[in-house]
Amino acid sequence: DTEVTQTPKHLVMGMTNKKSLKCEQHMGHRAMYWYKQKAKKPPELMFVYSYEKLSINESVPSRFSPECPNSSLLNLHLHALQPEDSALYLCASSPPGRTNTEAFFGQGTRLTVV
Amino acid sequence: GNSVTQMEGPVTLSEEAFLTINCTYTATGYPSLFWYVQYPGEGLQLLLKATKADDKGSNKGFEATYRKETTSFHLEKGSVQVSDSAVYFCALASGGGADGLTFGKGTHLIIQP
């Protein structure tokens, strides 16, 4: 299995809703990432988990709350989002024990906040 | 800090033309370099990579050589196809740990039949 799987593919939510994005990989990768990508822009790093511990939080607003329940799963909990948070949210993972390694990306969740 | 600079485009070419997308970088230490491709409505796919100076990455007819002396990693393909139309991102990983990737702004490539 060489995939990173994200669900759902599309999500429309109101500004008062609570929703979660899910990401799963079974490649034995021990680093997992959340990126945000606006249209015609490169991905921007949000969070990094290394061995299930949050290692990087790029000053992301608290309305985004990451969670790593185990080495295969990564969630992003969303609450009280703003329309400007509409974007493609990408999950990625990378192998353990190797420096400066590539990341493998999922297909993304297209989020629209109304 | 780390940075990646690439031509933004759009770059429009005819089918079977030669492609070059320039990429230069600034990084501490010895970064690994990557090209990712993103088709409309999809995530990023790793196209090729190089982990040390003078390495050549190649895949699907695309090539790029890690040039430390010019801090460059230009993407080339000898004969492009309509199916190569996509956005191409140059990226680097540095720092040794799981710090995430630094991306260029992306180059939108359009191939016309």
Short mmCIF file of C-alpha atoms in Angstrom, two decimals:
data_model
loop_
_atom_site.label_atom_id
_atom_site.label_comp_id
_atom_site.label_asym_id
_atom_site.label_seq_id
_atom_site.Cartn_x
_atom_site.Cartn_y
_atom_site.Cartn_z
CA ASP A 1 0.00 0.00 0.00
CA THR A 2 1.69 3.20 -1.18
CA GLU A 3 -1.17 5.60 -0.68
CA VAL A 4 -2.17 8.38 1.60
CA THR A 5 -5.96 8.38 1.79
CA GLN A 6 -7.95 11.46 2.75
CA THR A 7 -11.66 11.70 3.53
CA PRO A 8 -13.89 13.34 2.63
CA LYS A 9 -12.87 14.55 -0.82
CA HIS A 10 -15.20 17.53 -0.61
CA LEU A 11 -16.72 19.27 2.41
CA VAL A 12 -19.06 22.25 2.69
CA MET A 13 -19.55 23.59 6.19
CA GLY A 14 -21.11 26.59 7.85
CA MET A 15 -19.18 28.92 10.10
CA THR A 16 -20.79 27.45 13.22
CA ASN A 17 -20.24 23.79 12.29
CA LYS A 18 -17.74 21.34 13.69
CA LYS A 19 -16.22 18.87 11.25
CA SER A 20 -13.14 16.67 10.94
CA LEU A 21 -10.82 15.79 8.11
CA LYS A 22 -9.23 12.36 8.16
CA CYS A 23 -5.99 11.01 6.76
CA GLU A 24 -4.66 7.46 6.75
CA GLN A 25 -1.48 5.78 5.57
CA HIS A 26 -0.20 2.23 5.93
CA MET A 27 3.35 2.69 4.68
CA GLY A 28 4.91 2.70 8.16
CA HIS A 29 5.69 6.41 7.89
CA ARG A 30 6.24 8.10 11.25
CA ALA A 31 6.02 11.74 10.15
CA MET A 32 2.67 13.14 9.04
CA TYR A 33 1.78 16.61 7.87
CA TRP A 34 -1.14 18.92 7.22
CA TYR A 35 -0.79 21.50 4.45
CA LYS A 36 -3.23 24.16 3.29
CA GLN A 37 -3.32 25.13 -0.40
CA LYS A 38 -5.17 28.11 -1.80
CA ALA A 39 -5.93 28.35 -5.51
CA LYS A 40 -2.88 28.99 -7.70
CA LYS A 41 -0.57 28.91 -4.67
CA PRO A 42 1.91 26.36 -3.29
CA PRO A 43 1.01 24.27 -0.24
CA GLU A 44 1.62 25.96 3.12
CA LEU A 45 2.71 23.84 6.06
CA MET A 46 0.31 23.85 9.01
CA PHE A 47 1.31 21.02 11.35
CA VAL A 48 3.88 18.26 11.62
CA TYR A 49 3.59 15.12 13.73
CA SER A 50 6.70 13.08 14.32
CA TYR A 51 6.23 9.70 16.03
CA GLU A 52 2.70 10.74 17.00
CA LYS A 53 3.87 13.90 18.75
CA LEU A 54 3.16 17.39 17.48
CA SER A 55 6.54 18.80 16.51
CA ILE A 56 5.64 21.82 14.38
CA ASN A 57 2.69 24.20 14.55
CA GLU A 58 3.13 27.00 12.04
CA SER A 59 1.15 29.56 14.06
CA VAL A 60 -2.15 28.12 12.89
CA PRO A 61 -5.33 29.59 14.45
CA SER A 62 -6.88 27.50 17.22
CA ARG A 63 -10.00 26.88 15.14
CA PHE A 64 -7.82 24.18 13.50
CA SER A 65 -7.00 21.38 15.93
CA PRO A 66 -4.83 18.44 14.81
CA GLU A 67 -4.84 15.00 16.34
CA CYS A 68 -2.70 11.91 15.72
CA PRO A 69 -4.44 8.94 17.38
CA ASN A 70 -1.86 6.41 16.16
CA SER A 71 0.97 6.03 13.68
CA SER A 72 -1.40 5.50 10.72
CA LEU A 73 -4.03 8.16 11.32
CA LEU A 74 -4.09 11.93 11.32
CA ASN A 75 -7.14 14.10 11.91
CA LEU A 76 -7.78 17.79 11.55
CA HIS A 77 -10.70 19.05 13.64
CA LEU A 78 -12.40 22.19 12.38
CA HIS A 79 -14.54 24.58 14.41
CA ALA A 80 -15.88 28.08 13.79
CA LEU A 81 -14.08 28.48 10.50
CA GLN A 82 -14.16 31.60 8.36
CA PRO A 83 -14.85 31.81 4.60
CA GLU A 84 -11.16 32.61 4.02
CA ASP A 85 -10.33 29.13 5.36
CA SER A 86 -11.81 27.65 2.20
CA ALA A 87 -8.96 25.78 0.50
CA LEU A 88 -7.58 22.38 -0.44
CA TYR A 89 -6.26 20.63 2.67
CA LEU A 90 -3.51 18.15 1.95
CA CYS A 91 -2.19 15.41 4.19
CA ALA A 92 1.28 13.98 3.63
CA SER A 93 3.60 11.46 5.23
CA SER A 94 7.29 10.64 5.07
CA PRO A 95 9.42 7.62 6.00
CA PRO A 96 11.22 7.31 9.32
CA GLY A 97 14.95 7.22 9.79
CA ARG A 98 15.88 9.15 6.68
CA THR A 99 16.93 12.77 6.56
CA ASN A 100 15.59 15.32 4.12
CA THR A 101 13.22 12.81 2.60
CA GLU A 102 10.32 13.32 0.25
CA ALA A 103 6.71 13.49 1.35
CA PHE A 104 3.85 11.45 -0.09
CA PHE A 105 0.63 13.38 -0.50
CA GLY A 106 -3.01 12.43 -0.41
CA GLN A 107 -5.57 13.70 -2.92
CA GLY A 108 -6.74 16.38 -0.55
CA THR A 109 -10.04 17.57 0.91
CA ARG A 110 -11.62 20.51 -0.89
CA LEU A 111 -13.16 22.59 1.93
CA THR A 112 -15.71 25.33 1.36
CA VAL A 113 -16.82 27.45 4.31
CA VAL A 114 -20.13 29.23 3.80
CA GLY B 1 16.00 30.47 5.89
CA ASN B 2 15.20 28.14 3.00
CA SER B 3 13.62 29.36 -0.22
CA VAL B 4 12.86 28.09 -3.72
CA THR B 5 12.46 30.31 -6.77
CA GLN B 6 10.88 29.06 -9.98
CA MET B 7 9.38 30.62 -13.08
CA GLU B 8 5.66 31.02 -12.54
CA GLY B 9 4.21 30.95 -16.01
CA PRO B 10 1.87 30.06 -17.40
CA VAL B 11 4.23 28.37 -19.81
CA THR B 12 2.50 27.46 -23.06
CA LEU B 13 4.14 25.03 -25.50
CA SER B 14 3.14 22.99 -28.50
CA GLU B 15 3.10 19.21 -28.32
CA GLU B 16 6.55 17.64 -28.88
CA ALA B 17 8.36 20.85 -27.90
CA PHE B 18 11.34 20.87 -25.51
CA LEU B 19 10.56 21.90 -21.94
CA THR B 20 12.70 23.66 -19.36
CA ILE B 21 11.35 24.97 -16.06
CA ASN B 22 14.00 26.78 -14.05
CA CYS B 23 14.37 26.30 -10.30
CA THR B 24 16.97 27.79 -7.96
CA TYR B 25 17.18 27.41 -4.21
CA THR B 26 18.66 28.79 -1.02
CA ALA B 27 19.14 26.39 1.86
CA THR B 28 21.28 25.61 4.86
CA GLY B 29 23.23 22.39 4.89
CA TYR B 30 22.71 19.77 2.19
CA PRO B 31 19.09 19.74 1.07
CA SER B 32 17.29 17.14 -0.97
CA LEU B 33 15.52 18.51 -4.04
CA PHE B 34 12.23 17.46 -5.59
CA TRP B 35 9.83 18.15 -8.42
CA TYR B 36 6.16 17.56 -7.71
CA VAL B 37 3.32 17.66 -10.24
CA GLN B 38 -0.30 18.59 -9.52
CA TYR B 39 -3.07 17.82 -12.00
CA PRO B 40 -6.34 19.77 -11.75
CA GLY B 41 -8.37 18.85 -8.69
CA GLU B 42 -5.75 16.45 -7.35
CA GLY B 43 -3.01 16.27 -4.74
CA LEU B 44 0.71 16.46 -5.37
CA GLN B 45 2.60 13.59 -6.94
CA LEU B 46 6.35 13.20 -6.60
CA LEU B 47 7.79 13.40 -10.11
CA LEU B 48 11.50 13.01 -9.36
CA LYS B 49 14.11 13.69 -6.72
CA ALA B 50 17.84 14.14 -6.09
CA THR B 51 19.50 13.90 -2.71
CA LYS B 52 23.06 15.08 -3.34
CA ALA B 53 25.11 17.21 -5.68
CA ASP B 54 25.36 15.99 -9.29
CA ASP B 55 22.57 13.44 -8.81
CA LYS B 56 20.16 13.27 -11.72
CA GLY B 57 16.54 12.46 -11.01
CA SER B 58 14.40 11.11 -13.84
CA ASN B 59 10.88 9.81 -14.38
CA LYS B 60 8.38 9.65 -17.28
CA GLY B 61 10.84 11.41 -19.62
CA PHE B 62 11.46 14.28 -17.20
CA GLU B 63 14.95 14.93 -15.83
CA ALA B 64 16.60 17.32 -13.38
CA THR B 65 20.20 17.53 -12.15
CA TYR B 66 21.19 18.78 -8.69
CA ARG B 67 23.74 21.55 -9.36
CA LYS B 68 25.29 22.72 -6.12
CA GLU B 69 27.58 25.26 -7.77
CA THR B 70 24.63 27.13 -9.30
CA THR B 71 22.10 26.09 -6.59
CA SER B 72 19.76 24.93 -9.33
CA PHE B 73 17.48 21.99 -10.15
CA HIS B 74 15.98 22.75 -13.56
CA LEU B 75 13.29 20.42 -14.92
CA GLU B 76 13.60 19.28 -18.56
CA LYS B 77 11.73 17.08 -20.97
CA GLY B 78 12.66 16.48 -24.57
CA SER B 79 9.18 16.15 -26.05
CA VAL B 80 6.11 17.21 -24.10
CA GLN B 81 2.60 15.79 -24.49
CA VAL B 82 -0.83 17.30 -23.90
CA SER B 83 -1.11 15.02 -20.86
CA ASP B 84 1.85 16.84 -19.25
CA SER B 85 -0.35 19.92 -18.74
CA ALA B 86 -0.31 20.52 -14.98
CA VAL B 87 1.26 22.67 -12.27
CA TYR B 88 4.86 21.78 -11.41
CA PHE B 89 6.37 22.60 -8.02
CA CYS B 90 10.06 22.60 -7.20
CA ALA B 91 10.68 21.83 -3.52
CA LEU B 92 13.42 21.12 -1.03
CA ALA B 93 13.82 19.36 2.30
CA SER B 94 16.51 20.50 4.70
CA GLY B 95 17.35 20.49 8.38
CA GLY B 96 17.65 16.75 8.76
CA GLY B 97 14.37 16.12 10.50
CA ALA B 98 10.69 15.99 9.60
CA ASP B 99 10.40 19.74 9.03
CA GLY B 100 8.18 19.70 5.97
CA LEU B 101 8.98 20.85 2.45
CA THR B 102 9.76 24.33 1.16
CA PHE B 103 7.97 24.89 -2.15
CA GLY B 104 8.45 27.25 -5.04
CA LYS B 105 5.37 29.14 -6.23
CA GLY B 106 4.61 26.60 -8.94
CA THR B 107 4.69 26.75 -12.74
CA HIS B 108 1.50 26.23 -14.70
CA LEU B 109 2.35 24.31 -17.88
CA ILE B 110 -0.09 24.26 -20.80
CA ILE B 111 0.61 21.98 -23.76
CA GLN B 112 -1.38 22.65 -26.91
CA PRO B 113 -2.01 19.94 -29.53
#
